[in-house]
PDB file of C-alpha atoms and ligand atoms in Angstrom:
ATOM      1  CA  MET A   1     -34.445   8.045  18.348  1.00 85.00           C
ATOM      2  CA  GLU A   2     -32.789   5.561  20.644  1.00 95.00           C
ATOM      3  CA  LYS A   3     -30.582   6.658  23.523  1.00 97.00           C
ATOM      4  CA  LEU A   4     -27.434   4.532  23.687  1.00 98.00           C
ATOM      5  CA  ASN A   5     -24.331   4.562  25.901  1.00 98.00           C
ATOM      6  CA  GLN A   6     -23.112   7.581  27.884  1.00 98.00           C
ATOM      7  CA  VAL A   7     -20.091   9.030  26.096  1.00 98.00           C
ATOM      8  CA  TYR A   8     -19.214  11.746  28.630  1.00 98.00           C
ATOM      9  CA  GLU A   9     -20.168  13.002  32.051  1.00 98.00           C
ATOM     10  CA  GLY A  10     -19.229  16.613  32.703  1.00 96.00           C
ATOM     11  CA  LYS A  11     -19.782  18.842  35.697  1.00 96.00           C
ATOM     12  CA  ALA A  12     -23.273  19.961  34.645  1.00 98.00           C
ATOM     13  CA  LYS A  13     -24.382  17.589  31.888  1.00 98.00           C
ATOM     14  CA  LYS A  14     -24.184  14.028  30.650  1.00 98.00           C
ATOM     15  CA  VAL A  15     -23.812  13.255  26.969  1.00 98.00           C
ATOM     16  CA  PHE A  16     -25.232  10.106  25.352  1.00 98.00           C
ATOM     17  CA  ALA A  17     -24.769   8.507  21.939  1.00 98.00           C
ATOM     18  CA  THR A  18     -27.846   7.731  19.885  1.00 98.00           C
ATOM     19  CA  ASP A  19     -28.550   5.311  17.046  1.00 98.00           C
ATOM     20  CA  ASP A  20     -27.833   8.238  14.677  1.00 98.00           C
ATOM     21  CA  PRO A  21     -24.039   8.758  14.504  1.00 98.00           C
ATOM     22  CA  GLU A  22     -24.579  12.489  13.877  1.00 98.00           C
ATOM     23  CA  LEU A  23     -26.724  13.078  16.993  1.00 98.00           C
ATOM     24  CA  PHE A  24     -26.150  13.155  20.752  1.00 98.00           C
ATOM     25  CA  ILE A  25     -28.544  13.489  23.672  1.00 98.00           C
ATOM     26  CA  VAL A  26     -27.480  15.887  26.426  1.00 99.00           C
ATOM     27  CA  SER A  27     -28.976  15.484  29.890  1.00 99.00           C
ATOM     28  CA  TYR A  28     -28.838  18.442  32.294  1.00 99.00           C
ATOM     29  CA  LYS A  29     -28.026  17.781  35.974  1.00 98.00           C
ATOM     30  CA  ASP A  30     -28.664  19.885  39.070  1.00 98.00           C
ATOM     31  CA  ASP A  31     -24.970  19.632  40.006  1.00 98.00           C
ATOM     32  CA  ALA A  32     -23.188  22.956  40.297  1.00 98.00           C
ATOM     33  CA  THR A  33     -19.466  23.642  40.455  1.00 97.00           C
ATOM     34  CA  ALA A  34     -17.398  26.806  40.608  1.00 96.00           C
ATOM     35  CA  PHE A  35     -13.730  27.798  40.703  1.00 93.00           C
ATOM     36  CA  ASN A  36     -12.686  24.983  38.365  1.00 88.00           C
ATOM     37  CA  GLY A  37     -14.547  22.330  40.363  1.00 90.00           C
ATOM     38  CA  LEU A  38     -13.235  23.391  43.791  1.00 94.00           C
ATOM     39  CA  LYS A  39     -16.688  24.396  45.034  1.00 98.00           C
ATOM     40  CA  LYS A  40     -19.402  21.814  44.575  1.00 98.00           C
ATOM     41  CA  GLY A  41     -23.134  21.843  45.272  1.00 98.00           C
ATOM     42  CA  THR A  42     -26.621  21.222  43.987  1.00 98.00           C
ATOM     43  CA  ILE A  43     -29.085  23.759  42.667  1.00 98.00           C
ATOM     44  CA  SER A  44     -32.492  22.101  42.779  1.00 98.00           C
ATOM     45  CA  GLY A  45     -34.270  22.362  39.420  1.00 98.00           C
ATOM     46  CA  LYS A  46     -31.275  23.959  37.665  1.00 98.00           C
ATOM     47  CA  GLY A  47     -31.076  21.229  35.032  1.00 98.00           C
ATOM     48  CA  VAL A  48     -34.627  21.904  33.904  1.00 98.00           C
ATOM     49  CA  VAL A  49     -34.125  25.686  33.780  1.00 98.00           C
ATOM     50  CA  ASN A  50     -30.849  25.441  31.867  1.00 99.00           C
ATOM     51  CA  ASN A  51     -32.162  22.873  29.396  1.00 99.00           C
ATOM     52  CA  LYS A  52     -35.322  24.806  28.554  1.00 98.00           C
ATOM     53  CA  MET A  53     -33.728  28.237  28.537  1.00 98.00           C
ATOM     54  CA  SER A  54     -30.777  27.141  26.420  1.00 99.00           C
ATOM     55  CA  ASN A  55     -33.048  25.476  23.870  1.00 99.00           C
ATOM     56  CA  TYR A  56     -35.299  28.519  23.672  1.00 98.00           C
ATOM     57  CA  LEU A  57     -32.370  30.915  23.195  1.00 98.00           C
ATOM     58  CA  MET A  58     -30.732  28.686  20.581  1.00 98.00           C
ATOM     59  CA  GLN A  59     -33.973  28.715  18.580  1.00 99.00           C
ATOM     60  CA  ILE A  60     -34.069  32.522  18.728  1.00 98.00           C
ATOM     61  CA  LEU A  61     -30.455  32.586  17.551  1.00 99.00           C
ATOM     62  CA  GLU A  62     -31.215  30.193  14.666  1.00 98.00           C
ATOM     63  CA  LYS A  63     -34.005  32.547  13.543  1.00 98.00           C
ATOM     64  CA  ASN A  64     -31.433  35.325  13.571  1.00 98.00           C
ATOM     65  CA  GLY A  65     -28.993  33.414  11.371  1.00 98.00           C
ATOM     66  CA  VAL A  66     -26.711  31.829  13.985  1.00 99.00           C
ATOM     67  CA  PRO A  67     -26.358  28.067  13.360  1.00 99.00           C
ATOM     68  CA  THR A  68     -26.585  25.973  16.553  1.00 99.00           C
ATOM     69  CA  HIS A  69     -26.437  22.331  17.635  1.00 99.00           C
ATOM     70  CA  PHE A  70     -30.097  22.351  18.777  1.00 99.00           C
ATOM     71  CA  VAL A  71     -32.350  19.702  17.218  1.00 98.00           C
ATOM     72  CA  GLU A  72     -35.237  18.867  19.565  1.00 98.00           C
ATOM     73  CA  GLU A  73     -36.172  19.130  23.237  1.00 98.00           C
ATOM     74  CA  LEU A  74     -36.960  15.577  24.366  1.00 98.00           C
ATOM     75  CA  SER A  75     -37.999  16.234  27.959  1.00 98.00           C
ATOM     76  CA  ASP A  76     -37.510  18.699  30.826  1.00 98.00           C
ATOM     77  CA  ARG A  77     -33.857  17.725  31.124  1.00 98.00           C
ATOM     78  CA  GLU A  78     -32.933  16.071  27.821  1.00 98.00           C
ATOM     79  CA  THR A  79     -32.260  17.505  24.385  1.00 99.00           C
ATOM     80  CA  LEU A  80     -31.278  16.043  21.054  1.00 98.00           C
ATOM     81  CA  VAL A  81     -28.325  17.944  19.576  1.00 99.00           C
ATOM     82  CA  LYS A  82     -26.083  17.688  16.560  1.00 99.00           C
ATOM     83  CA  LYS A  83     -22.871  15.942  17.534  1.00 98.00           C
ATOM     84  CA  VAL A  84     -19.911  18.266  17.180  1.00 98.00           C
ATOM     85  CA  SER A  85     -16.211  18.146  17.752  1.00 98.00           C
ATOM     86  CA  ILE A  86     -15.879  20.893  20.346  1.00 98.00           C
ATOM     87  CA  VAL A  87     -13.365  23.650  19.598  1.00 98.00           C
ATOM     88  CA  PRO A  88     -11.550  23.715  22.977  1.00 98.00           C
ATOM     89  CA  LEU A  89     -12.076  27.425  23.547  1.00 98.00           C
ATOM     90  CA  GLU A  90     -14.342  29.168  26.015  1.00 98.00           C
ATOM     91  CA  VAL A  91     -15.426  32.267  24.156  1.00 98.00           C
ATOM     92  CA  ILE A  92     -16.346  35.053  26.548  1.00 98.00           C
ATOM     93  CA  ILE A  93     -18.180  38.216  25.568  1.00 99.00           C
ATOM     94  CA  ARG A  94     -18.537  41.088  28.034  1.00 99.00           C
ATOM     95  CA  ASN A  95     -20.771  44.146  27.946  1.00 99.00           C
ATOM     96  CA  VAL A  96     -20.186  45.249  31.549  1.00 99.00           C
ATOM     97  CA  SER A  97     -17.238  44.662  33.901  1.00 99.00           C
ATOM     98  CA  ALA A  98     -17.671  41.768  36.341  1.00 98.00           C
ATOM     99  CA  GLY A  99     -16.024  38.623  37.651  1.00 98.00           C
ATOM    100  CA  SER A 100     -12.491  37.877  36.514  1.00 97.00           C
ATOM    101  CA  PHE A 101     -12.338  41.026  34.338  1.00 98.00           C
ATOM    102  CA  ALA A 102     -12.949  43.267  37.353  1.00 98.00           C
ATOM    103  CA  LYS A 103     -10.502  41.233  39.453  1.00 98.00           C
ATOM    104  CA  ASN A 104      -7.703  40.922  36.863  1.00 97.00           C
ATOM    105  CA  TYR A 105      -7.743  44.547  35.779  1.00 98.00           C
ATOM    106  CA  GLY A 106      -8.532  46.135  39.140  1.00 98.00           C
ATOM    107  CA  VAL A 107     -11.819  47.793  38.272  1.00 98.00           C
ATOM    108  CA  GLU A 108     -15.187  47.717  39.998  1.00 98.00           C
ATOM    109  CA  GLU A 109     -18.032  45.601  38.682  1.00 98.00           C
ATOM    110  CA  GLY A 110     -20.796  47.303  36.723  1.00 98.00           C
ATOM    111  CA  ILE A 111     -18.870  49.543  34.321  1.00 98.00           C
ATOM    112  CA  THR A 112     -20.575  49.464  30.919  1.00 98.00           C
ATOM    113  CA  PHE A 113     -18.017  49.215  28.109  1.00 98.00           C
ATOM    114  CA  PRO A 114     -18.165  51.485  25.037  1.00 98.00           C
ATOM    115  CA  GLU A 115     -18.316  48.292  22.983  1.00 98.00           C
ATOM    116  CA  PRO A 116     -18.375  44.587  23.869  1.00 98.00           C
ATOM    117  CA  THR A 117     -15.113  42.698  24.449  1.00 99.00           C
ATOM    118  CA  ILE A 118     -14.180  39.167  23.434  1.00 98.00           C
ATOM    119  CA  GLU A 119     -11.659  36.842  25.017  1.00 98.00           C
ATOM    120  CA  PHE A 120     -10.749  33.182  24.826  1.00 98.00           C
ATOM    121  CA  SER A 121      -9.843  30.631  27.443  1.00 98.00           C
ATOM    122  CA  TYR A 122      -8.190  27.357  26.508  1.00 98.00           C
ATOM    123  CA  LYS A 123     -10.750  24.756  27.632  1.00 97.00           C
ATOM    124  CA  ASN A 124      -8.460  22.511  29.647  1.00 95.00           C
ATOM    125  CA  ASP A 125      -9.399  21.659  33.243  1.00 89.00           C
ATOM    126  CA  ASP A 126      -5.870  20.472  34.134  1.00 94.00           C
ATOM    127  CA  LEU A 127      -4.472  23.887  33.220  1.00 96.00           C
ATOM    128  CA  GLY A 128      -7.384  25.760  34.839  1.00 93.00           C
ATOM    129  CA  ASP A 129      -8.777  27.121  31.538  1.00 95.00           C
ATOM    130  CA  PRO A 130      -6.021  29.722  31.008  1.00 97.00           C
ATOM    131  CA  LEU A 131      -6.732  32.941  29.134  1.00 97.00           C
ATOM    132  CA  ILE A 132      -5.229  32.854  25.613  1.00 98.00           C
ATOM    133  CA  ASN A 133      -5.424  35.051  22.527  1.00 98.00           C
ATOM    134  CA  SER A 134      -6.370  34.020  19.011  1.00 97.00           C
ATOM    135  CA  TYR A 135      -2.696  33.782  17.951  1.00 98.00           C
ATOM    136  CA  HIS A 136      -2.107  31.298  20.764  1.00 98.00           C
ATOM    137  CA  ALA A 137      -5.215  29.343  19.766  1.00 98.00           C
ATOM    138  CA  PHE A 138      -3.907  29.135  16.192  1.00 98.00           C
ATOM    139  CA  ALA A 139      -0.365  28.270  17.360  1.00 98.00           C
ATOM    140  CA  LEU A 140      -1.735  25.448  19.517  1.00 98.00           C
ATOM    141  CA  GLY A 141      -3.723  24.123  16.561  1.00 98.00           C
ATOM    142  CA  LEU A 142      -7.028  24.550  18.398  1.00 98.00           C
ATOM    143  CA  ALA A 143      -8.696  26.168  15.387  1.00 98.00           C
ATOM    144  CA  THR A 144      -7.860  27.537  11.944  1.00 98.00           C
ATOM    145  CA  LYS A 145      -7.691  31.290  11.344  1.00 98.00           C
ATOM    146  CA  GLU A 146     -10.894  31.068   9.340  1.00 98.00           C
ATOM    147  CA  GLU A 147     -12.635  29.199  12.176  1.00 98.00           C
ATOM    148  CA  ILE A 148     -11.443  31.777  14.702  1.00 98.00           C
ATOM    149  CA  ASN A 149     -12.839  34.586  12.543  1.00 98.00           C
ATOM    150  CA  THR A 150     -16.149  32.747  12.147  1.00 98.00           C
ATOM    151  CA  ILE A 151     -16.330  32.183  15.901  1.00 98.00           C
ATOM    152  CA  LYS A 152     -15.652  35.878  16.638  1.00 98.00           C
ATOM    153  CA  THR A 153     -18.315  37.038  14.189  1.00 98.00           C
ATOM    154  CA  MET A 154     -20.882  34.542  15.523  1.00 99.00           C
ATOM    155  CA  ALA A 155     -20.133  35.385  19.165  1.00 99.00           C
ATOM    156  CA  PHE A 156     -20.731  39.124  18.623  1.00 99.00           C
ATOM    157  CA  LYS A 157     -23.912  38.313  16.692  1.00 99.00           C
ATOM    158  CA  VAL A 158     -25.120  36.172  19.622  1.00 99.00           C
ATOM    159  CA  ASN A 159     -24.446  39.149  21.884  1.00 99.00           C
ATOM    160  CA  ASP A 160     -26.390  41.580  19.667  1.00 99.00           C
ATOM    161  CA  VAL A 161     -29.409  39.260  19.583  1.00 99.00           C
ATOM    162  CA  LEU A 162     -29.402  38.219  23.251  1.00 99.00           C
ATOM    163  CA  LYS A 163     -28.621  41.670  24.690  1.00 98.00           C
ATOM    164  CA  GLU A 164     -31.714  43.064  22.970  1.00 98.00           C
ATOM    165  CA  TYR A 165     -33.831  40.022  23.867  1.00 98.00           C
ATOM    166  CA  PHE A 166     -32.992  40.187  27.585  1.00 98.00           C
ATOM    167  CA  LYS A 167     -33.366  43.978  27.712  1.00 98.00           C
ATOM    168  CA  ASN A 168     -37.029  43.479  26.820  1.00 98.00           C
ATOM    169  CA  LEU A 169     -37.324  41.131  29.827  1.00 98.00           C
ATOM    170  CA  GLY A 170     -35.819  43.711  32.179  1.00 98.00           C
ATOM    171  CA  VAL A 171     -32.485  41.896  32.321  1.00 98.00           C
ATOM    172  CA  LYS A 172     -28.994  43.250  31.629  1.00 98.00           C
ATOM    173  CA  LEU A 173     -26.742  40.745  29.856  1.00 99.00           C
ATOM    174  CA  ILE A 174     -23.444  41.449  31.623  1.00 99.00           C
ATOM    175  CA  ASP A 175     -21.224  38.721  30.135  1.00 99.00           C
ATOM    176  CA  PHE A 176     -21.401  35.110  28.968  1.00 99.00           C
ATOM    177  CA  LYS A 177     -19.414  32.111  27.791  1.00 98.00           C
ATOM    178  CA  LEU A 178     -20.003  30.272  24.520  1.00 99.00           C
ATOM    179  CA  GLU A 179     -18.616  27.060  23.078  1.00 99.00           C
ATOM    180  CA  PHE A 180     -18.502  26.248  19.385  1.00 99.00           C
ATOM    181  CA  GLY A 181     -18.045  22.964  17.565  1.00 98.00           C
ATOM    182  CA  ARG A 182     -17.496  21.460  14.125  1.00 98.00           C
ATOM    183  CA  LEU A 183     -20.151  19.351  12.423  1.00 98.00           C
ATOM    184  CA  SER A 184     -19.009  16.362  10.355  1.00 98.00           C
ATOM    185  CA  ASP A 185     -18.861  18.642   7.280  1.00 98.00           C
ATOM    186  CA  GLY A 186     -16.469  20.956   9.135  1.00 98.00           C
ATOM    187  CA  SER A 187     -18.899  23.850   9.524  1.00 98.00           C
ATOM    188  CA  ILE A 188     -18.932  25.752  12.822  1.00 99.00           C
ATOM    189  CA  VAL A 189     -22.065  25.848  14.987  1.00 99.00           C
ATOM    190  CA  LEU A 190     -22.843  27.182  18.448  1.00 99.00           C
ATOM    191  CA  ALA A 191     -22.891  24.266  20.925  1.00 99.00           C
ATOM    192  CA  ASP A 192     -23.037  23.565  24.667  1.00 99.00           C
ATOM    193  CA  GLU A 193     -25.514  25.792  26.574  1.00 99.00           C
ATOM    194  CA  ILE A 194     -26.629  29.366  27.247  1.00 99.00           C
ATOM    195  CA  SER A 195     -28.095  29.603  30.733  1.00 99.00           C
ATOM    196  CA  PRO A 196     -27.734  31.260  34.153  1.00 98.00           C
ATOM    197  CA  ASP A 197     -24.741  28.909  34.596  1.00 98.00           C
ATOM    198  CA  THR A 198     -22.920  30.493  31.660  1.00 98.00           C
ATOM    199  CA  CYS A 199     -24.232  34.073  31.632  1.00 99.00           C
ATOM    200  CA  ARG A 200     -24.334  36.930  34.117  1.00 99.00           C
ATOM    201  CA  PHE A 201     -27.825  38.410  34.306  1.00 99.00           C
ATOM    202  CA  TRP A 202     -28.578  41.525  36.380  1.00 99.00           C
ATOM    203  CA  ASP A 203     -32.032  42.981  36.923  1.00 98.00           C
ATOM    204  CA  ILE A 204     -32.189  46.173  34.852  1.00 98.00           C
ATOM    205  CA  ASN A 205     -33.582  48.286  37.716  1.00 98.00           C
ATOM    206  CA  THR A 206     -32.027  46.860  40.879  1.00 98.00           C
ATOM    207  CA  ASN A 207     -28.843  45.177  39.537  1.00 98.00           C
ATOM    208  CA  GLU A 208     -29.896  42.097  41.515  1.00 98.00           C
ATOM    209  CA  LYS A 209     -27.864  39.095  40.352  1.00 98.00           C
ATOM    210  CA  LEU A 210     -30.019  36.441  38.675  1.00 98.00           C
ATOM    211  CA  ASP A 211     -27.354  33.867  37.808  1.00 98.00           C
ATOM    212  CA  LYS A 212     -24.743  31.439  39.100  1.00 98.00           C
ATOM    213  CA  ASP A 213     -22.862  34.196  40.947  1.00 98.00           C
ATOM    214  CA  ARG A 214     -25.433  33.670  43.735  1.00 98.00           C
ATOM    215  CA  PHE A 215     -23.964  30.169  44.134  1.00 98.00           C
ATOM    216  CA  ARG A 216     -20.311  31.145  43.550  1.00 98.00           C
ATOM    217  CA  ARG A 217     -20.482  33.951  46.123  1.00 98.00           C
ATOM    218  CA  ASP A 218     -22.874  32.340  48.635  1.00 98.00           C
ATOM    219  CA  LEU A 219     -25.416  35.128  48.168  1.00 98.00           C
ATOM    220  CA  GLY A 220     -28.411  32.902  48.935  1.00 98.00           C
ATOM    221  CA  GLY A 221     -31.585  32.740  46.854  1.00 98.00           C
ATOM    222  CA  VAL A 222     -29.849  30.610  44.245  1.00 98.00           C
ATOM    223  CA  GLU A 223     -32.890  28.550  43.189  1.00 98.00           C
ATOM    224  CA  ASP A 224     -35.055  31.704  43.278  1.00 98.00           C
ATOM    225  CA  ALA A 225     -32.714  33.407  40.814  1.00 98.00           C
ATOM    226  CA  TYR A 226     -32.874  30.514  38.330  1.00 98.00           C
ATOM    227  CA  ASN A 227     -36.672  30.391  38.726  1.00 98.00           C
ATOM    228  CA  GLU A 228     -36.937  34.161  38.239  1.00 98.00           C
ATOM    229  CA  MET A 229     -34.978  33.928  34.965  1.00 98.00           C
ATOM    230  CA  MET A 230     -37.236  31.056  33.881  1.00 98.00           C
ATOM    231  CA  LYS A 231     -40.264  33.262  34.652  1.00 98.00           C
ATOM    232  CA  ARG A 232     -38.847  36.218  32.710  1.00 98.00           C
ATOM    233  CA  VAL A 233     -38.235  34.034  29.648  1.00 98.00           C
ATOM    234  CA  PHE A 234     -41.351  31.849  29.680  1.00 98.00           C
ATOM    235  CA  GLY A 235     -43.834  33.964  31.672  1.00 95.00           C
ATOM    236  CA  GLU A 236     -45.815  32.786  34.694  1.00 73.00           C
TER     237      GLU A 236
HETATM  238  P1  LIG B 301     -17.741  20.270  31.454  1.00 76.41           P
HETATM  239  O1  LIG B 301     -17.165  19.348  30.438  1.00 76.41           O
HETATM  240  O2  LIG B 301     -17.072  21.632  31.386  1.00 76.41           O
HETATM  241  O3  LIG B 301     -17.792  19.713  32.836  1.00 76.41           O
HETATM  242  P2  LIG B 301     -20.625  19.889  30.966  1.00 76.41           P
HETATM  243  O4  LIG B 301     -20.946  19.191  32.230  1.00 76.41           O
HETATM  244  O5  LIG B 301     -21.574  20.934  30.489  1.00 76.41           O
HETATM  245  O6  LIG B 301     -19.211  20.634  30.965  1.00 76.41           O
HETATM  246  O7  LIG B 301     -20.471  18.768  29.879  1.00 76.41           O
HETATM  247  C1  LIG B 301     -20.970  18.834  28.609  1.00 76.41           C
HETATM  248  C2  LIG B 301     -19.847  18.569  27.629  1.00 76.41           C
HETATM  249  O8  LIG B 301     -20.387  18.325  26.330  1.00 76.41           O
HETATM  250  C3  LIG B 301     -18.887  19.742  27.493  1.00 76.41           C
HETATM  251  O9  LIG B 301     -17.566  19.266  27.537  1.00 76.41           O
HETATM  252  C4  LIG B 301     -19.229  20.343  26.144  1.00 76.41           C
HETATM  253  O10 LIG B 301     -18.095  20.911  25.521  1.00 76.41           O
HETATM  254  C5  LIG B 301     -19.729  19.130  25.367  1.00 76.41           C
HETATM  255  N1  LIG B 301     -20.714  19.439  24.331  1.00 76.41           N
HETATM  256  C6  LIG B 301     -21.663  20.403  24.328  1.00 76.41           C
HETATM  257  N2  LIG B 301     -22.414  20.365  23.213  1.00 76.41           N
HETATM  258  C7  LIG B 301     -21.931  19.328  22.473  1.00 76.41           C
HETATM  259  C8  LIG B 301     -22.279  18.767  21.199  1.00 76.41           C
HETATM  260  N3  LIG B 301     -23.279  19.261  20.473  1.00 76.41           N
HETATM  261  N4  LIG B 301     -21.552  17.707  20.749  1.00 76.41           N
HETATM  262  C9  LIG B 301     -20.525  17.216  21.482  1.00 76.41           C
HETATM  263  N5  LIG B 301     -20.154  17.692  22.686  1.00 76.41           N
HETATM  264  C10 LIG B 301     -20.847  18.724  23.180  1.00 76.41           C
HETATM  265  N1  LIG B 302     -18.103  31.295  32.466  1.00 76.41           N
HETATM  266  C1  LIG B 302     -18.572  30.008  32.252  1.00 76.41           C
HETATM  267  N2  LIG B 302     -17.726  28.959  32.458  1.00 76.41           N
HETATM  268  C2  LIG B 302     -16.436  29.124  32.853  1.00 76.41           C
HETATM  269  C3  LIG B 302     -15.966  30.444  33.076  1.00 76.41           C
HETATM  270  C4  LIG B 302     -16.824  31.496  32.861  1.00 76.41           C
HETATM  271  O1  LIG B 302     -19.724  29.811  31.866  1.00 76.41           O
HETATM  272  O2  LIG B 302     -15.717  28.130  33.003  1.00 76.41           O
HETATM  273  C5  LIG B 302     -19.003  32.447  32.241  1.00 76.41           C
HETATM  274  C6  LIG B 302     -19.424  33.100  33.554  1.00 76.41           C
HETATM  275  O3  LIG B 302     -20.666  32.591  33.975  1.00 76.41           O
HETATM  276  C7  LIG B 302     -19.558  34.559  33.157  1.00 76.41           C
HETATM  277  C8  LIG B 302     -18.564  34.735  32.006  1.00 76.41           C
HETATM  278  O4  LIG B 302     -18.293  33.439  31.521  1.00 76.41           O
HETATM  279  O5  LIG B 302     -20.859  34.809  32.666  1.00 76.41           O
HETATM  280  C9  LIG B 302     -17.291  35.432  32.412  1.00 76.41           C
HETATM  281  O6  LIG B 302     -16.738  34.767  33.524  1.00 76.41           O
HETATM  282  P1  LIG B 302     -15.420  35.305  34.223  1.00 76.41           P
HETATM  283  O7  LIG B 302     -14.300  35.253  33.266  1.00 76.41           O
HETATM  284  O8  LIG B 302     -15.700  36.633  34.837  1.00 76.41           O
HETATM  285  O9  LIG B 302     -15.063  34.205  35.289  1.00 76.41           O
HETATM  286  P2  LIG B 302     -15.565  33.899  36.738  1.00 76.41           P
HETATM  287  O10 LIG B 302     -15.769  35.201  37.443  1.00 76.41           O
HETATM  288  O11 LIG B 302     -16.787  33.093  36.539  1.00 76.41           O
HETATM  289  O12 LIG B 302     -14.403  33.125  37.283  1.00 76.41           O
END
């Protein structure tokens, strides 16, 4: 597999073409941003943690019937993935109140919901990723009704699998963001990443935050949190 030209550089990853038109290589950086790019920094070793953790979780999801873009881990920071056309929606599942949910609806963090919630943001940096509903997504032509239903079903399935998986590691899966894409045949697969950048993880006993909130909120121990999650997933 030959790595060709860079097709995109995002806030946390670079994307490269390959000599196979159906495959991309993603390369994970240590760059961290928050608040729509307003806060910038570096989290040393983050790219390695996110790459390896995301690949591992995607393989678990595949085994549980969720199709993903994962093909092969090439190195600590680089992974071969199926090229998709990204559906421009950030799909957010929540099990426990936190972050913008707590802020927007005036509740404290840490309230466990009777059942998980789903919401969508329109993935558009210029607009600040505004919250939209599935009718808006359809009206804007971002996805078909069938695709939206598929995405909802897959997102809740991801939650069922990962919530149970992390519970066994002593970690509460508070909330997370997913992105989906279309393969060349039009089928929907899970894409992008699943990592401490895109999930909230709290220690099951102490509620200690083990995710990007340590960076967003200047809590300190940012690298330690990523390393701790790496340790929980892969062992010593
Ligand atoms: P951002 O674009 O939000 O700054 P990243 O730095 O993570 O995010 O950049 C990675 C980009 O690659 C994202 O825009 C993401 O939607 C896109 N992407 C993720 N997986 C795939 C894939 N399999 N095929 C094509 N694009 C992908
Ligand atoms: N999230 C993400 N990318 C975004 C926005 C949110 O990965 O652009 C994740 C975030 O890490 C958290 C979940 O989605 O796990 C819910 O985030 P929330 O809406 O509470 O927003 P935030 O508090 O991060 O602004």
